[in-house]
Amino acid sequence: MVKLFNIWYFLFILIGAGTVVGLYFLLRNKTDKTKKIVLGCLLGFNLALHFLKMLFPPYSTNMDHALKNVFFVNICATSALFFPFIFLSKSKTAKDYMFYLGVISGALALLYPTEAINKSLLTFDLWRFYYTHIVIFAVPLLMVLLKLHQPNFKRIWKIPFCIMAML
């Protein structure tokens, strides 16, 4: 079971950090097209996984719970639904939003994994939770580290408006 500050808690944080480091070194000398394909596939699978979760417990055993949680229930669910489209867009402001919100919300979810606490390692939902939040954190960070996007502090004033629109 995952509990705050037990071995599994730290292992998943290391997996998240290792994912970023591993993908960075794997992709740093590749073409921009390859970088975009790999990061886009991670986001696309995350989007598909957001809906596929309805096929597994606890969602498959409680349809009210499933329907409530398959849409825009929190920042990370909204990120899982919108990030693939933001990544494909040409909007620099949207990509700034993706970077700031993704890195912060993804990291916070890994540091305080409320949905994963007290769940068995053998549950699909635990692995879905960590995959989702690692992708929400890693892809926007890698998008910047791999120079696919350059955040601009002159646009940062727009980010609170993007967050309000998302909420």
Tab-separated table of C-alpha atoms in Angstrom:
chain	number	residue	atom	x	y	z
A	1	MET	CA	0.000	0.000	0.000
A	2	VAL	CA	1.044	3.552	-0.638
A	3	LYS	CA	1.233	5.644	2.515
A	4	LEU	CA	2.789	9.032	3.034
A	5	PHE	CA	6.559	8.698	3.327
A	6	ASN	CA	6.719	4.915	3.005
A	7	ILE	CA	8.961	3.190	0.465
A	8	TRP	CA	6.274	3.139	-2.242
A	9	TYR	CA	5.601	6.858	-1.823
A	10	PHE	CA	9.262	7.652	-2.483
A	11	LEU	CA	9.544	5.044	-5.230
A	12	PHE	CA	6.804	6.695	-7.275
A	13	ILE	CA	8.448	10.100	-6.839
A	14	LEU	CA	11.716	8.575	-8.076
A	15	ILE	CA	9.871	7.012	-11.023
A	16	GLY	CA	8.492	10.460	-11.907
A	17	ALA	CA	11.920	12.087	-11.684
A	18	GLY	CA	13.504	9.179	-13.554
A	19	THR	CA	10.910	9.519	-16.304
A	20	VAL	CA	11.827	13.160	-16.854
A	21	VAL	CA	15.580	12.494	-16.767
A	22	GLY	CA	15.321	9.368	-18.925
A	23	LEU	CA	13.120	10.989	-21.562
A	24	TYR	CA	15.323	14.078	-21.607
A	25	PHE	CA	18.465	12.074	-22.335
A	26	LEU	CA	16.617	9.829	-24.786
A	27	LEU	CA	15.165	12.759	-26.747
A	28	ARG	CA	17.711	15.592	-26.406
A	29	ASN	CA	19.543	14.799	-29.650
A	30	LYS	CA	16.466	13.771	-31.643
A	31	THR	CA	14.624	15.906	-34.169
A	32	ASP	CA	11.819	18.197	-33.038
A	33	LYS	CA	9.419	15.975	-34.948
A	34	THR	CA	10.496	12.912	-32.914
A	35	LYS	CA	10.249	14.875	-29.655
A	36	LYS	CA	6.736	16.039	-30.537
A	37	ILE	CA	5.629	12.528	-31.508
A	38	VAL	CA	6.901	10.957	-28.266
A	39	LEU	CA	5.468	13.665	-25.999
A	40	GLY	CA	2.232	13.762	-27.991
A	41	CYS	CA	1.844	9.984	-27.662
A	42	LEU	CA	2.290	10.217	-23.880
A	43	LEU	CA	-0.437	12.867	-23.737
A	44	GLY	CA	-2.692	10.945	-26.126
A	45	PHE	CA	-2.411	7.779	-24.062
A	46	ASN	CA	-3.133	9.834	-20.949
A	47	LEU	CA	-6.312	11.157	-22.584
A	48	ALA	CA	-7.383	7.644	-23.590
A	49	LEU	CA	-6.585	6.329	-20.115
A	50	HIS	CA	-8.781	9.028	-18.601
A	51	PHE	CA	-11.788	7.445	-20.341
A	52	LEU	CA	-10.621	3.824	-20.154
A	53	LYS	CA	-10.600	4.055	-16.362
A	54	MET	CA	-14.368	3.560	-16.529
A	55	LEU	CA	-13.728	-0.095	-17.397
A	56	PHE	CA	-11.953	-0.789	-14.084
A	57	PRO	CA	-12.967	-0.661	-10.414
A	58	PRO	CA	-13.903	1.508	-8.596
A	59	TYR	CA	-15.389	3.232	-11.658
A	60	SER	CA	-16.845	0.145	-13.346
A	61	THR	CA	-18.694	-0.887	-10.189
A	62	ASN	CA	-20.327	2.481	-9.565
A	63	MET	CA	-21.626	4.250	-12.665
A	64	ASP	CA	-22.565	7.432	-10.769
A	65	HIS	CA	-18.994	7.664	-9.500
A	66	ALA	CA	-17.657	6.923	-12.994
A	67	LEU	CA	-19.752	9.562	-14.750
A	68	LYS	CA	-18.923	12.138	-12.097
A	69	ASN	CA	-15.167	11.529	-12.388
A	70	VAL	CA	-14.755	11.185	-16.140
A	71	PHE	CA	-15.105	14.884	-16.893
A	72	PHE	CA	-13.715	18.109	-15.416
A	73	VAL	CA	-13.689	17.229	-11.708
A	74	ASN	CA	-10.326	18.772	-10.823
A	75	ILE	CA	-7.305	20.527	-12.300
A	76	CYS	CA	-5.503	17.302	-13.197
A	77	ALA	CA	-8.536	15.765	-14.905
A	78	THR	CA	-8.948	18.947	-16.913
A	79	SER	CA	-5.242	18.829	-17.763
A	80	ALA	CA	-5.529	15.212	-18.917
A	81	LEU	CA	-8.410	16.237	-21.189
A	82	PHE	CA	-6.935	19.478	-22.598
A	83	PHE	CA	-3.141	19.048	-22.650
A	84	PRO	CA	-3.038	16.939	-25.844
A	85	PHE	CA	-4.896	19.697	-27.703
A	86	ILE	CA	-2.849	22.507	-26.159
A	87	PHE	CA	0.324	20.631	-27.094
A	88	LEU	CA	-0.831	20.462	-30.725
A	89	SER	CA	-1.906	24.109	-30.785
A	90	LYS	CA	0.204	27.039	-31.875
A	91	SER	CA	-0.883	29.205	-28.926
A	92	LYS	CA	2.140	30.272	-26.912
A	93	THR	CA	-0.071	31.475	-24.058
A	94	ALA	CA	-1.825	28.110	-23.852
A	95	LYS	CA	1.537	26.357	-23.811
A	96	ASP	CA	2.740	28.710	-21.055
A	97	TYR	CA	-0.380	27.737	-19.097
A	98	MET	CA	0.341	24.071	-19.780
A	99	PHE	CA	3.915	24.485	-18.541
A	100	TYR	CA	3.194	26.392	-15.336
A	101	LEU	CA	0.046	24.540	-14.328
A	102	GLY	CA	1.280	21.115	-15.428
A	103	VAL	CA	4.581	21.274	-13.577
A	104	ILE	CA	3.013	22.669	-10.407
A	105	SER	CA	-0.122	20.500	-10.269
A	106	GLY	CA	1.653	17.331	-11.406
A	107	ALA	CA	4.443	17.798	-8.850
A	108	LEU	CA	1.981	18.557	-6.044
A	109	ALA	CA	-0.039	15.439	-6.878
A	110	LEU	CA	3.121	13.327	-6.690
A	111	LEU	CA	4.222	14.947	-3.421
A	112	TYR	CA	0.795	14.626	-1.794
A	113	PRO	CA	-0.999	11.778	-3.627
A	114	THR	CA	-4.417	11.956	-1.950
A	115	GLU	CA	-6.048	9.549	-4.426
A	116	ALA	CA	-3.262	6.972	-4.067
A	117	ILE	CA	-2.940	6.888	-0.295
A	118	ASN	CA	-4.018	3.550	1.218
A	119	LYS	CA	-4.431	1.909	-2.188
A	120	SER	CA	-2.892	-1.447	-2.924
A	121	LEU	CA	-0.101	-1.678	-5.470
A	122	LEU	CA	-2.207	-4.255	-7.306
A	123	THR	CA	-4.987	-1.835	-8.250
A	124	PHE	CA	-5.323	-0.378	-11.724
A	125	ASP	CA	-6.422	2.972	-10.294
A	126	LEU	CA	-3.149	3.427	-8.399
A	127	TRP	CA	-1.059	2.927	-11.538
A	128	ARG	CA	-3.437	5.129	-13.560
A	129	PHE	CA	-3.113	7.871	-10.939
A	130	TYR	CA	0.664	7.858	-11.057
A	131	TYR	CA	0.920	7.581	-14.854
A	132	THR	CA	-1.506	10.470	-15.276
A	133	HIS	CA	0.246	12.768	-12.853
A	134	ILE	CA	3.742	11.901	-14.043
A	135	VAL	CA	2.671	12.761	-17.607
A	136	ILE	CA	0.971	15.984	-16.453
A	137	PHE	CA	4.261	16.946	-14.781
A	138	ALA	CA	6.810	15.525	-17.228
A	139	VAL	CA	5.497	16.506	-20.654
A	140	PRO	CA	5.227	20.275	-20.044
A	141	LEU	CA	8.618	20.275	-18.330
A	142	LEU	CA	10.188	18.309	-21.180
A	143	MET	CA	8.475	20.553	-23.723
A	144	VAL	CA	10.544	23.416	-22.274
A	145	LEU	CA	13.749	21.480	-21.527
A	146	LEU	CA	13.789	20.096	-25.073
A	147	LYS	CA	13.169	23.592	-26.477
A	148	LEU	CA	9.829	22.817	-28.086
A	149	HIS	CA	8.396	25.818	-26.234
A	150	GLN	CA	9.953	28.812	-24.516
A	151	PRO	CA	7.833	30.357	-21.728
A	152	ASN	CA	7.841	34.144	-21.779
A	153	PHE	CA	7.441	36.150	-18.595
A	154	LYS	CA	5.778	38.928	-20.610
A	155	ARG	CA	2.807	36.550	-21.084
A	156	ILE	CA	2.665	35.371	-17.466
A	157	TRP	CA	-0.065	37.906	-16.624
A	158	LYS	CA	-2.405	35.898	-18.884
A	159	ILE	CA	-1.969	32.646	-16.915
A	160	PRO	CA	-4.370	33.534	-14.056
A	161	PHE	CA	-7.053	34.248	-16.660
A	162	CYS	CA	-6.375	30.868	-18.283
A	163	ILE	CA	-6.691	29.204	-14.875
A	164	MET	CA	-9.968	31.013	-14.159
A	165	ALA	CA	-11.308	29.972	-17.564
A	166	MET	CA	-10.289	26.384	-16.850
A	167	LEU	CA	-11.947	26.437	-13.440
